[in-house]
Structures are given as C-alpha cells and as structure tokens.
Coordinates of C-alpha atoms and ligand atoms in Angstrom, one line a residue:
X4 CA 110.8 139.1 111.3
X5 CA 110.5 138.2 107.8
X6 CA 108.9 134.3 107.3
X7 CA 110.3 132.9 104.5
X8 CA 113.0 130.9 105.2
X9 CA 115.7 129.8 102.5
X10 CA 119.4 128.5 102.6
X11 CA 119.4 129.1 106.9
X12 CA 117.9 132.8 106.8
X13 CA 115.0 134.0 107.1
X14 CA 113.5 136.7 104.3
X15 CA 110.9 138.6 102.9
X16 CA 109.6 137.6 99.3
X17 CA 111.9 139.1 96.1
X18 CA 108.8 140.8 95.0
X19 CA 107.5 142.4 98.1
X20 CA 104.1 140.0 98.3
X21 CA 102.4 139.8 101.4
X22 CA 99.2 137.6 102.2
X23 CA 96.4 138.9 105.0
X24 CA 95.7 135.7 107.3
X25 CA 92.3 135.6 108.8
X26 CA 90.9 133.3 111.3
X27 CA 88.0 131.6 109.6
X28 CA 85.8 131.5 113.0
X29 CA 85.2 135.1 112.7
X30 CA 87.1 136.8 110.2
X31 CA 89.3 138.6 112.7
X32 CA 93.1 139.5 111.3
X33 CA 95.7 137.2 112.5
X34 CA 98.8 138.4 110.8
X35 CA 100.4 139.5 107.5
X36 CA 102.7 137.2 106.3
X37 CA 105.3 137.0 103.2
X38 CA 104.4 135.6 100.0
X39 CA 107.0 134.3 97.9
X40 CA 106.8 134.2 94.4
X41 CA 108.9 132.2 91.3
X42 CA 112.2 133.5 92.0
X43 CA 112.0 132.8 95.8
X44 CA 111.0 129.1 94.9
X45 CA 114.0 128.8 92.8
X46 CA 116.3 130.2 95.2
X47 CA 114.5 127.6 97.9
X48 CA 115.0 124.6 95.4
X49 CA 118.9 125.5 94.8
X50 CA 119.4 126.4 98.0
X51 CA 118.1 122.8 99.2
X52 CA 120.3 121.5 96.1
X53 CA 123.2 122.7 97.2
X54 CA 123.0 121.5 100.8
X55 CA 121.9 118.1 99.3
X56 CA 125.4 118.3 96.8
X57 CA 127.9 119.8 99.3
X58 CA 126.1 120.6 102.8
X59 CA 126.6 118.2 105.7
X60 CA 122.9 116.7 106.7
X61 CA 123.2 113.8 104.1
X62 CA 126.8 113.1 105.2
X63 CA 125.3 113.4 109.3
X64 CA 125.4 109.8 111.1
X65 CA 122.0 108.4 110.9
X66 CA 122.1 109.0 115.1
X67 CA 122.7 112.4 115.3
X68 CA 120.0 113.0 112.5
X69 CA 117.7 110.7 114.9
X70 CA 118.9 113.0 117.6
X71 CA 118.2 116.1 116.2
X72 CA 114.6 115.0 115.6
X73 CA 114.2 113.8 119.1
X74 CA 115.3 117.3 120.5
X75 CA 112.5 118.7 118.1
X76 CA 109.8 116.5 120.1
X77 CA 111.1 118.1 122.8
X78 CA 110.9 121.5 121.9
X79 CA 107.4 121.0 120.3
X80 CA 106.6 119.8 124.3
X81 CA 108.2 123.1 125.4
X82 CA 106.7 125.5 123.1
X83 CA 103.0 123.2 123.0
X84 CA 100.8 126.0 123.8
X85 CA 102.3 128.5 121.6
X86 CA 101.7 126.1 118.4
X87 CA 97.9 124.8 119.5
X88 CA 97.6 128.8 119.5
X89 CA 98.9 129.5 116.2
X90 CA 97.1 126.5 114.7
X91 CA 93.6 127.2 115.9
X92 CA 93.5 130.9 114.6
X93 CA 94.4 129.8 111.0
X94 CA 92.5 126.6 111.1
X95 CA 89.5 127.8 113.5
X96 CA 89.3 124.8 115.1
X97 CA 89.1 123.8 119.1
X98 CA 91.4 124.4 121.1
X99 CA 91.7 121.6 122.5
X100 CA 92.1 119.8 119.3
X101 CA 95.0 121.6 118.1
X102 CA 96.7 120.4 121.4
X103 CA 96.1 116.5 120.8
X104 CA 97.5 117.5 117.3
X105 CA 100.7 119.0 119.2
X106 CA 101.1 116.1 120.7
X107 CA 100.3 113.6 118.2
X108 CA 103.5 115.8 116.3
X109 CA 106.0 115.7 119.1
X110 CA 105.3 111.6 118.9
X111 CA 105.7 111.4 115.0
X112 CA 109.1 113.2 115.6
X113 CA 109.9 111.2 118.6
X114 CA 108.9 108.0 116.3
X115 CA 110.9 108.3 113.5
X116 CA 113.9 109.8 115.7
X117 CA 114.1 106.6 117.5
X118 CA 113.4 104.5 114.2
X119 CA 116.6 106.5 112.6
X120 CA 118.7 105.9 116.0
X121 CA 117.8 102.8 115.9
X122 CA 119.3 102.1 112.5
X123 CA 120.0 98.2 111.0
X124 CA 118.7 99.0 107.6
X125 CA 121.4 97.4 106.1
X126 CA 121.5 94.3 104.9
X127 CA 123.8 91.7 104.1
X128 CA 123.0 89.6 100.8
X129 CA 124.6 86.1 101.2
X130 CA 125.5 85.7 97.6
X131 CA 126.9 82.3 98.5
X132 CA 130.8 83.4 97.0
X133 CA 132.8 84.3 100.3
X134 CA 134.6 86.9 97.9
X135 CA 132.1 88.9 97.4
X136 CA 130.8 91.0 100.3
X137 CA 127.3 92.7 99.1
X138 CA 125.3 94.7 101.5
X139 CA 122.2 97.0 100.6
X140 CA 122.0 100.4 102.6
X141 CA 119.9 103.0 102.2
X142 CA 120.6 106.6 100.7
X143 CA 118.6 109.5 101.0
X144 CA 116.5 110.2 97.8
X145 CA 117.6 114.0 97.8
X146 CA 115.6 117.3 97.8
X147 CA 111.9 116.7 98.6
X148 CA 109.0 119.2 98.0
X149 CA 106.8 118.3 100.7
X150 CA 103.4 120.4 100.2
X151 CA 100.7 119.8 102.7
X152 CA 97.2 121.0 103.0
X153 CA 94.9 123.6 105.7
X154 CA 93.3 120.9 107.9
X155 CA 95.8 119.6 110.2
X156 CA 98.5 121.5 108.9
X157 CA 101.5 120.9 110.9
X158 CA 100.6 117.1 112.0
X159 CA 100.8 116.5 107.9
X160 CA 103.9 118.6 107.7
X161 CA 105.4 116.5 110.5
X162 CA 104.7 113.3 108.8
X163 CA 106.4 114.3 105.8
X164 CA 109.0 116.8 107.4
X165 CA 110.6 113.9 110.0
X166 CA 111.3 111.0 107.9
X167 CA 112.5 113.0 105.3
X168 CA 115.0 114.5 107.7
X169 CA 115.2 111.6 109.0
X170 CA 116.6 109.8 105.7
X171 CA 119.3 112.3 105.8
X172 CA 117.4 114.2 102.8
X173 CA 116.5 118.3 102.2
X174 CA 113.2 119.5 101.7
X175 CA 111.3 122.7 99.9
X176 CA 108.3 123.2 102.4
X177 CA 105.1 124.6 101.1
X178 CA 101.8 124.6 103.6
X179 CA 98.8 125.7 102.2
X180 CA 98.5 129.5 102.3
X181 CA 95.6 129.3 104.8
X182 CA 97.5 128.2 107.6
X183 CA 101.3 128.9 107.6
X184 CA 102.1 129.7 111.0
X185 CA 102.7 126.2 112.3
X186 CA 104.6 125.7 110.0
X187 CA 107.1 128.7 110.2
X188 CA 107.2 127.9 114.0
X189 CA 108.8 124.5 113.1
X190 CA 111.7 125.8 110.6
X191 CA 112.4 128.0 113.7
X192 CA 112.4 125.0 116.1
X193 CA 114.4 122.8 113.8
X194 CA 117.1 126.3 113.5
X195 CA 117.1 126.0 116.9
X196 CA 118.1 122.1 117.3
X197 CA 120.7 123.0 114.5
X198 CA 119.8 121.7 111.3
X199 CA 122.3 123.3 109.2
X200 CA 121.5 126.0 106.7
X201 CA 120.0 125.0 103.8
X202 CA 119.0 121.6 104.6
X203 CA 115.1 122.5 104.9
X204 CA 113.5 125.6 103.7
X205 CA 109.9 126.8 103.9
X206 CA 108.5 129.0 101.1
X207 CA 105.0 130.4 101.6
X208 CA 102.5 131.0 98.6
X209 CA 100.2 130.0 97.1
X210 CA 99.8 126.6 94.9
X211 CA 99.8 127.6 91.2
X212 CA 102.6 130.3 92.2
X213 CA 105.0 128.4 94.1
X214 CA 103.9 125.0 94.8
X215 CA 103.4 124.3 91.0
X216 CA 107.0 125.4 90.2
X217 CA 108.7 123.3 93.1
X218 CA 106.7 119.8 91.5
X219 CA 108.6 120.4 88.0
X220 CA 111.8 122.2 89.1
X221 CA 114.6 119.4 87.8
X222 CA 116.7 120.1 90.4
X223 CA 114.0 118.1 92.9
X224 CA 113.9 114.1 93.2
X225 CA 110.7 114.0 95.2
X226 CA 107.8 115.2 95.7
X227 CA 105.2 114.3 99.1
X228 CA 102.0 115.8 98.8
X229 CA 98.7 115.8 100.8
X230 CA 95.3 117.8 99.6
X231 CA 92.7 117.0 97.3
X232 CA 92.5 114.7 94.4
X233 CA 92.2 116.9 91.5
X234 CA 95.4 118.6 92.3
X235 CA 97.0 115.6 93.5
X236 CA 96.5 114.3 89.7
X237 CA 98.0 117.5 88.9
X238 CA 100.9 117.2 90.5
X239 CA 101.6 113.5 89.5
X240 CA 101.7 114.3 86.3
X241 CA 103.7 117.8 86.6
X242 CA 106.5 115.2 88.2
X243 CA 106.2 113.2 85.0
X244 CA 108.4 114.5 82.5
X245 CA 111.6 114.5 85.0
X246 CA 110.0 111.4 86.8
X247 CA 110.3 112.4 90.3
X248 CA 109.6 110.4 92.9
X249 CA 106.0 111.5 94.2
X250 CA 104.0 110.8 97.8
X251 CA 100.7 111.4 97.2
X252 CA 97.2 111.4 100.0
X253 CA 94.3 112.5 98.4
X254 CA 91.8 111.9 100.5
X255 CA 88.8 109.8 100.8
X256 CA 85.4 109.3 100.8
X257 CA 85.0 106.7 103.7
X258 CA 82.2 104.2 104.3
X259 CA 81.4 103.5 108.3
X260 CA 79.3 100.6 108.0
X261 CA 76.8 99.6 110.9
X262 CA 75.8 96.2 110.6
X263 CA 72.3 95.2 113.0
X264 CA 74.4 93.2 115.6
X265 CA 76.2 96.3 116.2
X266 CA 76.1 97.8 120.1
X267 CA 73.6 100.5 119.5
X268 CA 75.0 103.8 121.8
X269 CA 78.7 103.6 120.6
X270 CA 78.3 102.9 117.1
X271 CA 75.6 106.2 116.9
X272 CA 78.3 107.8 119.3
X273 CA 81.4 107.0 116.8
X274 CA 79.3 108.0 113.6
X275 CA 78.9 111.3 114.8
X276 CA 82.2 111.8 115.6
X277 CA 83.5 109.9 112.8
X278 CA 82.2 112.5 110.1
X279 CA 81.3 115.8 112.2
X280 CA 84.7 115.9 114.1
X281 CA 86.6 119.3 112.6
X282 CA 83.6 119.6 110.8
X283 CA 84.2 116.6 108.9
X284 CA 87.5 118.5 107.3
X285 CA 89.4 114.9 107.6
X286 CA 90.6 112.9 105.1
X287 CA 89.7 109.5 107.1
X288 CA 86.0 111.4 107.6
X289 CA 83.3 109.1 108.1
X290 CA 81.2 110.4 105.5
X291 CA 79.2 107.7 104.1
X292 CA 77.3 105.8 106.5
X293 CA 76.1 102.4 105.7
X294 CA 73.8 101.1 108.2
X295 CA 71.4 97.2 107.8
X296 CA 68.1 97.6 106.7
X297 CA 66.9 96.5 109.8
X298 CA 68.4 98.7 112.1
X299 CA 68.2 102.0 109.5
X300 CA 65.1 103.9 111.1
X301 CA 65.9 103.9 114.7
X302 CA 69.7 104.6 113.8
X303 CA 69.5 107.3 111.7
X304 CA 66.7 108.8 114.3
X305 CA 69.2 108.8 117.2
X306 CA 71.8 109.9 115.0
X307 CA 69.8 113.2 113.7
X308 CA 68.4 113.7 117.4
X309 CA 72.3 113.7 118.4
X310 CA 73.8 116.4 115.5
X311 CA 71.1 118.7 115.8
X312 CA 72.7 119.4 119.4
X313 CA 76.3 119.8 118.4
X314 CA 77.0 123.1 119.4
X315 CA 79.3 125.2 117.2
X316 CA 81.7 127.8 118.1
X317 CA 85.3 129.2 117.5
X318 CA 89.0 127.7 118.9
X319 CA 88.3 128.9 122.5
X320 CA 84.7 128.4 123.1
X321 CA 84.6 125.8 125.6
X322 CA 81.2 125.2 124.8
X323 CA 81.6 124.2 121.2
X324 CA 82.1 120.6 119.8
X325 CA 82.7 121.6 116.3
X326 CA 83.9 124.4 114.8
X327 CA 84.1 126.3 111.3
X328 CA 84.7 125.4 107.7
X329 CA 88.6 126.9 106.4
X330 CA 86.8 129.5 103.8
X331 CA 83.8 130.8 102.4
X332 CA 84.6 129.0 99.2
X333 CA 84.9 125.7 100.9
X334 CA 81.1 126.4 102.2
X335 CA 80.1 127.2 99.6
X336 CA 81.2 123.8 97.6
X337 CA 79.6 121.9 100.5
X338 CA 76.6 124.0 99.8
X339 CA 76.5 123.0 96.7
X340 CA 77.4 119.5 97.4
X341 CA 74.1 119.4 99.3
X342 CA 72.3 121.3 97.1
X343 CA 72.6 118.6 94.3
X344 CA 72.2 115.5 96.7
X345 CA 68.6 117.0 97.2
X346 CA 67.9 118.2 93.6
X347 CA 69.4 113.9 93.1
X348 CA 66.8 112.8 95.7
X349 CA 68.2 112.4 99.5
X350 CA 66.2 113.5 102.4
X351 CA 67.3 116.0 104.4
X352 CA 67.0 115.0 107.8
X353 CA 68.4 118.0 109.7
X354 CA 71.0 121.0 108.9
X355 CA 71.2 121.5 105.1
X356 CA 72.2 125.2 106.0
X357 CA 74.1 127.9 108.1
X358 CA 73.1 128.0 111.6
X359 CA 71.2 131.2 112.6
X360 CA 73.1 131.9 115.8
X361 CA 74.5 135.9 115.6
X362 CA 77.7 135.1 117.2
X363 CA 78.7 132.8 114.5
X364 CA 77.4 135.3 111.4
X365 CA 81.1 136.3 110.6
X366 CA 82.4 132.7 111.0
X367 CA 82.4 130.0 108.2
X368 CA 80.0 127.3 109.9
X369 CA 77.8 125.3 108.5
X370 CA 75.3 122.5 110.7
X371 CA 76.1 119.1 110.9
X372 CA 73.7 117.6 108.1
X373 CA 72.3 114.3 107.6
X374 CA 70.8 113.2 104.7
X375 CA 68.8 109.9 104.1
X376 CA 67.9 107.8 101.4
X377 CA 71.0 108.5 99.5
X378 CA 72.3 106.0 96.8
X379 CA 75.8 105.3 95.3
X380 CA 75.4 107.6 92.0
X381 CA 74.4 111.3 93.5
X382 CA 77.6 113.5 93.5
X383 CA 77.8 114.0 97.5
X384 CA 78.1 110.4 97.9
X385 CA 81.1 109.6 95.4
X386 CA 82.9 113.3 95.8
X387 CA 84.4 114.3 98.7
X388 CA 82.4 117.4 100.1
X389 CA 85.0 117.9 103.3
X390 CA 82.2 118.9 105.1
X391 CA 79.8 118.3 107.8
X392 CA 77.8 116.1 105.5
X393 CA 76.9 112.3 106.6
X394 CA 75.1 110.1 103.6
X395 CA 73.3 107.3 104.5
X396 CA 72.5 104.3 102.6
X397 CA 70.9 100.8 103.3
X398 CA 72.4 97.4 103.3
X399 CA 70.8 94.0 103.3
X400 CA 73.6 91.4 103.8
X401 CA 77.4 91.3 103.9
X402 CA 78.1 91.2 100.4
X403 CA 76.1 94.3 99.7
X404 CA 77.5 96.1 102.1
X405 CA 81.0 95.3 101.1
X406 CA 79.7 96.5 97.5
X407 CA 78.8 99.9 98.5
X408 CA 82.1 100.6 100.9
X409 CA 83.9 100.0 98.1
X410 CA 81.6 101.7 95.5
X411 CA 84.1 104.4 95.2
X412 CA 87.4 106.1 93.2
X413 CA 89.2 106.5 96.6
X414 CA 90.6 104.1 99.6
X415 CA 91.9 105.3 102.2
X416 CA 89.8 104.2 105.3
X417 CA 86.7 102.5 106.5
X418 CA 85.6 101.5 109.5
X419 CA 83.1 98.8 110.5
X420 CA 80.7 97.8 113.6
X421 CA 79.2 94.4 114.3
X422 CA 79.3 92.3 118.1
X423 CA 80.2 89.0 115.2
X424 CA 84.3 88.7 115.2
X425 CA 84.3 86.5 112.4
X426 CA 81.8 89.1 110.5
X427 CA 84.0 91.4 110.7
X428 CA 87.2 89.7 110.0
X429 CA 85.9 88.9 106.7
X430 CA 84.8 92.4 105.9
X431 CA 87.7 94.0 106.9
X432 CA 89.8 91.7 104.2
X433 CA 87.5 93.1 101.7
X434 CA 87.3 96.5 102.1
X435 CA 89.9 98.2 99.6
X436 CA 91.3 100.5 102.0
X437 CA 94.7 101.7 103.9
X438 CA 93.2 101.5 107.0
X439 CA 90.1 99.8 108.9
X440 CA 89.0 99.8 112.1
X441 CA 86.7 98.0 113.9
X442 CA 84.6 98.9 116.6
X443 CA 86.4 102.0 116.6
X444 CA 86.7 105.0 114.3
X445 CA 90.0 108.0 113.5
X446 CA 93.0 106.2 115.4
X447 CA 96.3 106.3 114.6
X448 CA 99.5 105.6 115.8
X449 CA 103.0 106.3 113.8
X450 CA 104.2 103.0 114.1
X451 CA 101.4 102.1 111.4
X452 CA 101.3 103.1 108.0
X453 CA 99.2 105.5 106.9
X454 CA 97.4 106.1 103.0
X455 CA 95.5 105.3 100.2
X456 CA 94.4 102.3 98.1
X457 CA 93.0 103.7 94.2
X458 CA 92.8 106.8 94.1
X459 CA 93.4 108.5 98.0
X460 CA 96.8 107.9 97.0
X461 CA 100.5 107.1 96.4
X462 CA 102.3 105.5 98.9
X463 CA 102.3 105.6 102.6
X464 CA 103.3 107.7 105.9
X465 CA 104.3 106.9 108.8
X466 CA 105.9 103.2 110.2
X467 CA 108.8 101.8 108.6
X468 CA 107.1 102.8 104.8
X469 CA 106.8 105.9 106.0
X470 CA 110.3 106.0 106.1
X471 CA 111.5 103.9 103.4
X472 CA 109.6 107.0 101.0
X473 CA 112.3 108.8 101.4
X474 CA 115.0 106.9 100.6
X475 CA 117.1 104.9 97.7
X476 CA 118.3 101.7 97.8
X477 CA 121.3 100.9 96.9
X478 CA 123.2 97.5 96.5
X479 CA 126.9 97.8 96.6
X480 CA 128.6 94.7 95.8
X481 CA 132.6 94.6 96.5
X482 CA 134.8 91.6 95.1
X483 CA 137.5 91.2 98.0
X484 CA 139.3 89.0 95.2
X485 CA 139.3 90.3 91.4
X486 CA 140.8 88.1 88.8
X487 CA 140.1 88.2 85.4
X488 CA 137.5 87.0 83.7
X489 CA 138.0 85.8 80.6
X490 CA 134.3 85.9 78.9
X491 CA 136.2 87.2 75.8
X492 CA 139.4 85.1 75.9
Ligands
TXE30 O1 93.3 121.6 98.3 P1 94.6 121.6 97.4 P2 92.2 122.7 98.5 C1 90.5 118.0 99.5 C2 89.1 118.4 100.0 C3 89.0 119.8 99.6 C4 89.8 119.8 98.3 C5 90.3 121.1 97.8 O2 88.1 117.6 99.3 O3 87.7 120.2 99.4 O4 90.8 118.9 98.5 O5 91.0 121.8 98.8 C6 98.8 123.3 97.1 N1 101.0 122.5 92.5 N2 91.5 118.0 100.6 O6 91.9 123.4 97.2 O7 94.5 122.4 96.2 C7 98.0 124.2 98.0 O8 98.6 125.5 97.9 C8 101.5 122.4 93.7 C9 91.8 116.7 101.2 O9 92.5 123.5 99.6 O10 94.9 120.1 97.2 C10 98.1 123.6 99.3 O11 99.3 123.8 99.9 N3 100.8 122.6 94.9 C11 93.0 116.8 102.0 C12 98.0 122.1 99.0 O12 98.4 122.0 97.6 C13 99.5 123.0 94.8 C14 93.3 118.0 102.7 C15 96.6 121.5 99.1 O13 95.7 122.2 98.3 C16 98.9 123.2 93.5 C17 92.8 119.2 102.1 C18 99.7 123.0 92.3 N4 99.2 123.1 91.1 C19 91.9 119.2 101.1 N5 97.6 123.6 93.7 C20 93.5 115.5 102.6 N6 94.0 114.6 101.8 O14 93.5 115.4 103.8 C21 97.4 123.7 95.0 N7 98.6 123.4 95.7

C-alpha cells in the first residue's frame, strides 16, 4: 500500500521516489517508503484548499469534530503496541518509552476532543446599545502545514494535528523523513474515524523538497513547526512574503540549576535523567547544569559515578536506559560539539566518545558525557548539541545563577532545586522561560501550555493556547434596528 496520502487516497509519489528507512540502533532495514516530490506537495496543498473552500470538516459542529478526535484516542489505545513498534524502529529508542509516548498522544487527543466538545468560546460583547447584538466566535484559520521533527515524532504531530482538527481547520502533514511511520499510521486511524477526504493529508519528503514548498505555497494560512532553530528561522521568513500565520518550537538549551540546600540523591537522580533521557534528543533537555559552588565537587562526582553506568542498547533491550542518536550525522555534530568545548577549555569528566561495546558498533550511540568547568561563551554551552552532553557551571548566589540560566538565545524550559520555597519562588519568576519546574524535571500535561520564550519559539501548544493557534477571531456585530444615520446629512 502506497503511503502518501492526499485528497482521501492513498498514493505513491508522481515521480516514482522512494526513501530506505533504517533503524538507527543497528542499521537494520525497516521499510521503503514513498517520497513525494513538488508536484505531490502541490497536489496536497490544493487538495487541503479545496476541502477547506467547499469540503465539510470546517462546516462540522464543533461536537462531532470533538468526537471524531475522542474516537482517535481510542483507536490509538487499541492499536498502542503497533505504534510504540513502529516508533521505536525509526527513532531507536526504548520501548518502553515509545509506549508512555502512545499514551501521552491518546491524552492530547482525548484533551483537546473534550476541550472542542466542551465549546463556550463565544462570547458576548455587552456594547451597552440593546440594538446591537455582538458576539465574537472563533473560525478556523484554514489550511495548516504542520511539519514536525525525528525525536518524538508522533507526540509532536499529535499536538499540532488535534487542535488543528479540532478548530475545524485542514492540514498538509510533513514528519521528518527519518521517522514517518507513526505518522502514516495516524492518517489511517483518522480514515478510519471518518475525517472526510481531503481534510488532512500527509506528504512524506524531505525538508528542502517538500516541506520548503508547503511554508510559501499561497494557498496555506498557517504554518506549525517544531525542529531546530536555524530552520525554524527559515521557515519564518519563507511565510513572510504572504504572511502566514506561523507556530514555531525551536528548541532549547535548558539550565537545571542545583542550589546547595537542594536534597542531594534526587536532584543528582533528576540531572541525569533530565539531560541523558533519549539521549538527551529533547527539546526541554537538561543540558546545562548549574550547580552552588559549595556543593559542585561532590555533585558533579556522584553525577559522573552515575552516567558512567547508564547502559546503552537498542528499542527492545530491557537492559538498556538509553538508547541511540537518530543518524550518523547527528553524532557526528555532537562530536564535534564536544570536540570544541575541550579545544574551549571544559574538563572531560567521563564519555567524550563512542562506547566500545561490539553489539552497539552498527548503532549510532554515543556515552553519556560530562564535562566540568565549562563557562557561558564555549559553543556546547550556548548551541544546542541534542546530545548526551551535560555542561556544568558554578554559581555563587541567586543572582548569578539566575544570570547564567538565562545566559542564552533560547527559552523554553528550566528547572530548579532548592528545600527554600521562597528561593525558589523568586527564581522561577525570573527565569525567561515557557516552562519551570521545581523539584522536578520533563513533566507535562496538555492542559498546560507548552513553548518558547526568545528564540525556542513562536507561540504555544497545548491548553487553551494550544488551541486558540489555530483559529481566527472574528467579531460579528448585527444591528437588530438600522436607521439611518445621517453623518452626511
Ligand atoms: O532538524 P530540522 P534536523 C534541533 C536539534 C538538531 C537540529 C537539527 O538541535 O540537532 O534541530 O535537526 C523539516 N522547510 N531539533 O536537521 O531541519 C525536516 O524535514 C520546511 C530540535 O533534523 O529542523 C523535518 O521534518 N521544512 C527539535 C523538520 O523540518 C523543513 C527537534 C525538522 O527538521 C526545511 C529536532 C525547510 N527548509 C531537532 N528543512 C525540537 N524543537 O524538539 C527541514 N525541514
């Protein structure tokens, strides 16, 4: 069965293209799969036009398009163990992980089907003339490219793919080449609950083919993307010139800051986790530890004693905690990333390289690396390496912590550990971030917005906001008693 899927049926690329998936934990095949080209992303685009124009989704009752997402939450509950499948042999990752992500999916549909069901987003403007009856409701915004990255691919797809349904809009999707298969296993799920044909397409390709063209195509209003920074700048300014609506995470570069107070165990525990989980290929990743002078050497020693014994291994290892990097490339920019922290001055405190094991030879892994001593102006501090990499720099007081955490282009999370609740009230109002935890590190629930401050981003998913991206606005006024005028009597 062909996997592109455009105007309700599924198809092979125009061209012919096909693209050889492999799973980056040991370079075995996992399928061929179609790759579309320019004409197949213009056929997607007017395809999702035309449904948007004349098909019936945007016309659908805001209920039955709440419905029709809730019956996808079921079905993603159904088919769970087929999708953690699919995701961990593109991604590589656990197992185990790809089935919190299932789940973590099936609630973001469940959320924002219930949010849509729930409707009352109009409101009535007392204008204080009981002639006038003025209400604002809210439209959908129209076709949406929604073009989401390799590291959690369908949980970002599902936070884009939902409320835009949701709002009653159509969508062009385009994951990243890496990992498509999630994602065609959704367009069939959503054919399944009956979204009607035409009212969400999936094209897969590669960016400058066929994501490029969906981001300046005039016939789309939005466009939601998640992936790195340089291309996110990309794409906001390929939207310019017919000034699309844009969605943008980008990523960050995320302080965890350990002040001395700070209970010892879980805050080492959580800043392992909190930059080595997926092998720190998360945009909320923990990468830049901050920890009080006082409490630096015996930290960072437990720390390093701890990710030297994360075992590695692929999706269904049961042994492994961590598993590979998406592609060689990607490696190899951590590699490099590493390589010029030293050349800058850090420390290497343990992994700096690939791990010897034979089993993992024709995987893409890479050891979980510390390295000390680091300070705000070497490139694997202020760049965002998407690797297993933890910096670690030294605070005296409040203030400079606070300065370093937000020493940094990008804002999109933070966390923070101290026992002092008024401590860490006042740090959390000053970190420029999206999200902040304290005493914890990673969660999320959909109810809560979700992205960037500076440069991480655009915008935000998930909650109400999440929503509210994909729709318009619109105040309609109605005089119940016209009379003339007279302004030019
Ligand atoms: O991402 P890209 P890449 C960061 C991370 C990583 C870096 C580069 O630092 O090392 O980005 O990763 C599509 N027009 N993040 O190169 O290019 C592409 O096909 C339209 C952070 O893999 O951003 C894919 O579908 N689309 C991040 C998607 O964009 C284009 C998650 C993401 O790819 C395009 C992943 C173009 N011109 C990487 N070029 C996060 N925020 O979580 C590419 N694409």
């Amino acid at each position: 069965m062909p996997e592109l899927f455009i105007d309700g049926r599924w198809t092979a690329a125009v061209d012919g293209q096909v693209r050889e998936i492999r799973c980056p934990a040991d370079g075995t095949p996992v399928a061929t799969v179609d790759e579309a080209g320019p004409k197949d992303a213009a056929a997607a685009v007017a395809a999702a036009r035309d449904a948007f124009d004349r098909g019936p989704w945007p016309r659908t009752p805001a209920a039955e398009r709440g419905r029709l997402l809730l019956r996808v939450a079921d079905f993603l509950e159904r088919d769970k163990a087929d999708f953690a499948r699919a995701e961990s042999l593109d991604t590589g990752k656990r197992l185990v992980e790809s089935e919190i992500d299932m789940d973590d999916i099936a609630n973001c549909f469940r959320y924002f089907g219930n949010l849509v069901c729930a409707g009352g987003t109009e409101r009535v403007i007392d204008t204080g003339d009981p002639a006038v009856d003025s209400r604002v409701v809210h439209e959908p915004v129209g076709v949406c490219s929604l073009i989401t990255p390799w590291n959690y691919p369908l949980l970002q797809t599902a936070w884009k793919v939902a409320p835009a349904l949701g709002a009653g809009n159509t969508f062009v999707l385009k994951p990243s080449e890496l990992t498509p298969h999630t994602a065609i296993l959704l367009m069939r799920l959503l054919e399944e609950a009956g979204l009607p044909p035409g009212a969400g397409n999936l094209l897969l390709g590669s960016g400058a083919t066929v994501g490029a063209p969906i981001t300046t195509d005039e016939r789309v209003d939005l466009v939601s993307f998640t992936g790195g920074l340089v291309t996110g700048r990309r794409i906001m300014a390929a939207a310019a010139p017919t000034v699309k609506k844009i969605a943008l995470e980008l990523g960050g570069k995320n302080p965890n800051i350990v002040f001395a107070d700070a209970d010892f165990d879980t805050a080492v525990d959580y800043a392992l986790m909190a930059v080595f989980l997926h092998s720190g290929q998360v945009c909320s990743a923990g990468a830049r530890l901050l920890v009080q002078q006082e409490l630096h050497d015996a930290f960072v020693d437990e720390v390093v004693a701890r990710a030297r014994e994360i075992p590695l291994g692929g999706p269904f290892d049961e042994n492994a905690r961590t598993g590979p990097l998406i592609s060689e490339e990607h490696r190899a920019k951590i590699e490099s990333y590493v390589a010029a922290g030293l050349a800058e001055g850090a420390v290497l405190r343990c992994g700096g390289r690939r791990p010897d094991d034979t089993a993992l030879q024709n995987g893409f892994y890479y050891l979980p690396t510390v390295l000390d001593d680091c300070t705000p102006g070497m490139s694997v501090v202020r760049d965002e390496s998407f690797g297993p990499v933890m910096t670690v720099e030294r605070f005296r007081d409040e203030d400079e912590a606070v300065a370093l955490a937000n020493d940094t282009v990008y804002g999109l999370a933070g966390g923070l550990w101290t026992q002092d609740s008024e401590l860490a009230q006042r740090v959390s109002s000053r970190l420029r971030a999206g999200t902040v935890w304290i005493n914890d590190f990673h969660p999320y629930v959909p109810q809560a917005e979700w992205g960037g401050m500076k440069q991480s981003g655009v915008g935000r998913e998930l909650g109400p906001a999440g929503l509210a991206e994909y729709q318009e606005p619109k105040h309609i006024w109605r005089n119940t008693a016209p009379r003339p005028q007279r302004w030019f009597a």
